[in-house]
Amino acid sequence: MQRPVIRITCKMIPALGNTSVRMRDPQRVEETLRCMQKAGLNTLQVISDFDMTLTRFAHNGKRCPTSHNILEISKMISAECKEKLKVLLDKYYPIEIDSSRTIEEKLPLMVEWWTRAHELMMQQKIRKDQLTLAVQESDAMLREGYQEFFDCLNQHSVPLLIFSAGLGDVLEEVVRQAGVFHPNVKVISNYMDFDETGVMTAFKGELIHIYNKREGALLNTGHFEELRSRPNVLLLGDSLGDLTMADGVQEVEEVLKIGFLNDKVDERLPSYLNSYDIVLLEDETMEVPNAILDFLVAD
Ligand code: TMP
Ligand code: MG
């Protein structure tokens, strides 16, 4: 029953026939894409998570760092603090990806993780002028095909919002060093507050963790107000918490949700298929998002 539908979608966008691609309802994907293409690029905005969505999960069998990990492994953090942060990671990351617990159960534990990790970081006298080096020395990697993705959006003046529960100062540096911090890019994330000597003293504003992106979006109504004329959204994420990133979009029409499923693929696939329109299994590339952009650009 589903086969012919999949073929039609693949004809539109051959990359949707890749072995890494799963779709709950290929026909809906096709309809959404056709509507978005018809409406034109000037009605589109892109909202993307950062860690493990724009960046790779692994490369040559080795895990790539999140924006938090980039700081953790840097010289700015003491050995004792590194150990404490690792204990937190080992405790809370399995909870983050545990498909047997509900979001409601995980939420207080995720708040606990972020709060404890940020408290530890605040004691480390992190220097603003050393962030560039920390990123240079890290193994942070954007996904293969990132340049085409960022350049295409910029070339067509499509706004890209990077919405991250990671560290804004660090992720900006990753994007800048990759040469793709174009004028169409805006970031909502956790930013550090530095004193007059350039030493970090706190985090600014409300904490963004993995499950409060909806609240984060609603605190940034100004951004979404500016983009009122763009009711169509391409959303990219890797966590079920990323699904609410578009909740601040005004008068929303079409939303196409693309989810990277990087870890514990078999047990998490059912919940990802239920909530993302397109699920990409252990796919370290931007091939599918780029193919979708190519389709939307061609009219
Ligand atoms: P994201 O919203 O850009 O994906 O960032 C959230 C990721 O950050 C999430 O997958 C867990 C990760 N993280 C760490 O790696 N170390 C930490 O200490 C914390 C608090 C989060
Ligand atoms: Mg992520």
Coordinates of N, CA and C in Angstrom, one line a residue, residues 48-155:
S48 N 16.8 25.2 13.2 CA 17.6 23.9 13.4 C 18.2 23.9 14.8
D49 N 18.2 22.7 15.4 CA 19.0 22.5 16.6 C 20.5 22.5 16.2
F50 N 21.4 22.5 17.2 CA 22.8 22.6 16.8 C 23.5 21.2 17.1
D51 N 23.6 20.9 18.4 CA 24.4 19.7 18.7 C 23.8 18.4 18.1
M52 N 24.6 17.7 17.4 CA 24.2 16.4 16.9 C 23.1 16.5 15.8
T53 N 22.8 17.8 15.4 CA 21.9 18.0 14.2 C 22.7 18.7 13.1
L54 N 23.2 19.9 13.4 CA 24.1 20.5 12.5 C 25.5 19.9 12.6
T55 N 25.9 19.4 13.8 CA 27.2 18.8 14.0 C 27.0 17.3 13.9
R56 N 28.1 16.6 13.6 CA 28.1 15.2 13.5 C 28.0 14.5 14.8
F57 N 27.4 13.3 14.9 CA 27.3 12.5 16.1 C 28.6 11.8 16.2
A58 N 29.1 11.2 15.1 CA 30.4 10.5 15.1 C 31.1 10.6 13.8
H59 N 32.4 10.4 13.9 CA 33.3 10.4 12.7 C 34.3 9.3 12.8
N60 N 34.4 8.5 11.8 CA 35.4 7.3 11.9 C 35.2 6.5 13.2
G61 N 34.0 6.3 13.6 CA 33.7 5.5 14.8 C 33.9 6.2 16.1
K62 N 34.3 7.5 16.1 CA 34.6 8.2 17.3 C 33.5 9.3 17.5
R63 N 33.0 9.4 18.7 CA 32.0 10.4 19.0 C 32.5 11.8 18.8
C64 N 31.7 12.7 18.3 CA 32.1 14.1 18.1 C 31.6 14.9 19.3
P65 N 32.2 16.0 19.7 CA 31.8 16.7 20.9 C 30.6 17.6 20.7
T66 N 29.8 17.7 21.7 CA 28.7 18.8 21.7 C 29.4 20.1 22.1
S67 N 28.7 21.2 22.1 CA 29.3 22.5 22.5 C 29.7 22.4 23.9
H68 N 28.9 21.8 24.8 CA 29.4 21.6 26.2 C 30.7 20.8 26.2
N69 N 30.7 19.7 25.5 CA 31.9 18.9 25.5 C 33.2 19.6 25.0
I70 N 33.0 20.5 24.1 CA 34.2 21.3 23.6 C 34.9 22.1 24.7
L71 N 34.0 22.7 25.6 CA 34.6 23.4 26.8 C 35.1 22.4 27.7
E72 N 34.4 21.3 28.0 CA 34.8 20.3 29.0 C 36.2 19.7 28.7
I73 N 36.5 19.5 27.4 CA 37.8 18.9 27.1 C 38.9 19.9 26.9
S74 N 38.5 21.2 27.0 CA 39.5 22.2 26.8 C 40.5 22.4 28.0
K75 N 41.5 23.1 27.7 CA 42.5 23.4 28.8 C 42.0 24.3 29.9
M76 N 40.9 25.0 29.6 CA 40.4 25.9 30.5 C 39.7 25.3 31.8
I77 N 39.4 24.0 31.6 CA 38.7 23.3 32.7 C 39.7 22.4 33.5
S78 N 39.6 22.4 34.8 CA 40.6 21.7 35.6 C 40.3 20.2 35.5
A79 N 41.3 19.3 35.8 CA 41.1 17.9 35.7 C 39.9 17.4 36.7
E80 N 39.9 18.1 37.8 CA 38.8 17.7 38.8 C 37.4 18.0 38.3
C81 N 37.3 19.2 37.6 CA 36.0 19.6 37.1 C 35.7 18.7 35.9
K82 N 36.7 18.3 35.1 CA 36.4 17.4 33.9 C 35.8 16.1 34.4
E83 N 36.4 15.6 35.5 CA 35.9 14.4 36.1 C 34.4 14.5 36.5
K84 N 34.1 15.6 37.2 CA 32.8 15.8 37.7 C 31.8 15.9 36.5
L85 N 32.2 16.6 35.5 CA 31.3 16.8 34.3 C 31.1 15.5 33.6
K86 N 32.1 14.6 33.6 CA 32.0 13.3 33.0 C 31.0 12.4 33.8
V87 N 31.1 12.5 35.1 CA 30.2 11.8 36.0 C 28.7 12.2 35.6
L88 N 28.5 13.5 35.4 CA 27.2 14.0 35.1 C 26.7 13.4 33.7
L89 N 27.7 13.5 32.8 CA 27.4 13.0 31.4 C 27.0 11.5 31.4
D90 N 27.8 10.8 32.2 CA 27.5 9.3 32.2 C 26.2 9.0 33.0
K91 N 25.8 9.9 33.9 CA 24.5 9.6 34.6 C 23.3 10.1 33.7
Y92 N 23.4 11.3 33.1 CA 22.3 11.9 32.5 C 22.1 11.6 31.0
Y93 N 23.2 11.4 30.3 CA 23.0 11.1 28.9 C 22.1 9.9 28.6
P94 N 22.4 8.8 29.3 CA 21.5 7.6 29.1 C 20.0 7.9 29.4
I95 N 19.8 8.8 30.3 CA 18.4 9.2 30.6 C 17.8 10.0 29.5
E96 N 18.7 10.9 28.9 CA 18.2 11.7 27.8 C 17.7 10.8 26.6
I97 N 18.4 9.7 26.4 CA 18.0 8.9 25.2 C 17.2 7.7 25.6
D98 N 16.7 7.6 26.8 CA 16.0 6.4 27.3 C 14.5 6.5 26.8
S99 N 14.2 5.6 25.9 CA 12.9 5.6 25.3 C 11.8 5.0 26.2
S100 N 12.2 4.4 27.3 CA 11.2 3.9 28.2 C 10.7 4.9 29.2
R101 N 11.3 6.1 29.3 CA 10.8 7.1 30.2 C 10.1 8.2 29.4
T102 N 9.1 8.8 30.0 CA 8.4 9.9 29.3 C 9.1 11.2 29.4
I103 N 8.8 12.2 28.6 CA 9.4 13.5 28.7 C 9.2 14.1 30.1
E104 N 7.9 13.9 30.6 CA 7.6 14.4 31.9 C 8.5 13.9 33.0
E105 N 8.9 12.6 32.9 CA 9.8 12.0 33.8 C 11.2 12.5 33.7
K106 N 11.6 12.7 32.4 CA 13.0 13.2 32.2 C 13.2 14.6 32.5
L107 N 12.2 15.5 32.3 CA 12.3 16.9 32.4 C 13.1 17.4 33.7
P108 N 12.6 17.0 34.9 CA 13.4 17.5 36.1 C 14.8 17.0 36.1
L109 N 15.0 15.8 35.6 CA 16.4 15.3 35.6 C 17.3 16.1 34.6
M110 N 16.7 16.5 33.5 CA 17.5 17.3 32.5 C 17.8 18.6 33.1
V111 N 16.8 19.2 33.8 CA 17.1 20.5 34.4 C 18.2 20.4 35.4
E112 N 18.2 19.3 36.2 CA 19.3 19.0 37.1 C 20.6 18.9 36.4
W113 N 20.7 18.2 35.3 CA 21.9 18.0 34.5 C 22.5 19.4 34.1
W114 N 21.6 20.2 33.4 CA 22.1 21.5 32.9 C 22.5 22.4 34.1
T115 N 21.7 22.4 35.2 CA 22.0 23.3 36.3 C 23.3 22.9 36.9
R116 N 23.5 21.6 37.1 CA 24.8 21.2 37.8 C 26.0 21.4 36.9
A117 N 25.8 21.1 35.6 CA 27.0 21.3 34.7 C 27.3 22.8 34.6
H118 N 26.3 23.7 34.5 CA 26.6 25.1 34.4 C 27.2 25.7 35.7
E119 N 26.7 25.2 36.8 CA 27.3 25.6 38.1 C 28.8 25.3 38.1
L120 N 29.2 24.1 37.7 CA 30.6 23.7 37.6 C 31.4 24.6 36.7
M121 N 30.8 24.8 35.5 CA 31.5 25.7 34.5 C 31.7 27.1 35.1
M122 N 30.8 27.6 35.8 CA 30.9 29.0 36.3 C 32.0 29.1 37.3
Q123 N 32.5 28.0 37.9 CA 33.6 28.1 38.9 C 35.0 28.0 38.2
Q124 N 35.0 27.9 36.9 CA 36.2 27.6 36.2 C 37.0 28.8 35.6
K125 N 36.5 30.0 35.8 CA 37.2 31.2 35.3 C 37.5 31.0 33.8
I126 N 36.4 30.7 33.1 CA 36.6 30.5 31.6 C 36.8 31.9 31.0
R127 N 37.8 32.0 30.1 CA 38.1 33.2 29.5 C 37.5 33.3 28.1
K128 N 36.9 34.5 27.8 CA 36.2 34.7 26.5 C 37.3 34.5 25.4
D129 N 38.5 35.1 25.6 CA 39.5 35.1 24.5 C 40.1 33.7 24.3
Q130 N 39.7 32.7 25.1 CA 40.3 31.4 24.9 C 39.3 30.4 24.2
L131 N 38.1 30.9 23.9 CA 37.1 30.1 23.3 C 37.5 29.7 21.9
T132 N 38.1 30.7 21.2 CA 38.5 30.4 19.8 C 39.4 29.2 19.7
L133 N 40.4 29.2 20.6 CA 41.4 28.2 20.6 C 40.8 26.8 21.1
A134 N 39.9 26.9 22.0 CA 39.2 25.7 22.5 C 38.5 25.0 21.3
V135 N 37.8 25.8 20.5 CA 37.1 25.2 19.3 C 38.1 24.7 18.3
Q136 N 39.2 25.5 18.1 CA 40.2 25.1 17.1 C 40.8 23.7 17.5
E137 N 41.0 23.6 18.8 CA 41.7 22.3 19.2 C 40.7 21.1 19.4
S138 N 39.4 21.4 19.2 CA 38.5 20.3 19.4 C 38.2 19.5 18.1
D139 N 37.5 18.4 18.3 CA 37.1 17.6 17.1 C 35.7 17.9 16.6
A140 N 35.2 19.2 16.9 CA 33.9 19.5 16.5 C 33.8 19.5 15.0
M141 N 32.7 18.9 14.5 CA 32.6 18.8 13.0 C 31.1 19.0 12.6
L142 N 30.9 20.0 11.7 CA 29.6 20.1 11.1 C 29.4 18.9 10.2
R143 N 28.1 18.6 9.9 CA 27.8 17.4 9.1 C 28.3 17.6 7.6
E144 N 28.7 16.6 7.0 CA 29.1 16.6 5.6 C 28.0 17.3 4.8
G145 N 28.4 18.3 4.0 CA 27.4 19.0 3.1 C 26.9 20.3 3.8
Y146 N 27.5 20.6 5.0 CA 27.0 21.8 5.7 C 27.2 23.1 4.9
Q147 N 28.3 23.2 4.2 CA 28.6 24.4 3.4 C 27.4 24.7 2.4
E148 N 27.1 23.7 1.7 CA 26.0 23.8 0.7 C 24.7 24.3 1.4
F149 N 24.4 23.7 2.6 CA 23.2 24.0 3.3 C 23.2 25.5 3.8
F150 N 24.3 25.9 4.4 CA 24.3 27.3 4.9 C 24.4 28.3 3.7
D151 N 25.2 27.9 2.7 CA 25.3 28.8 1.6 C 24.0 29.0 0.8
C152 N 23.3 27.9 0.6 CA 22.0 27.9 -0.2 C 21.0 28.8 0.6
L153 N 20.9 28.6 1.9 CA 19.9 29.5 2.6 C 20.3 30.9 2.6
N154 N 21.6 31.2 2.7 CA 22.1 32.6 2.6 C 21.8 33.2 1.2
Q155 N 22.2 32.4 0.2 CA 22.0 32.9 -1.2 C 20.6 33.3 -1.5

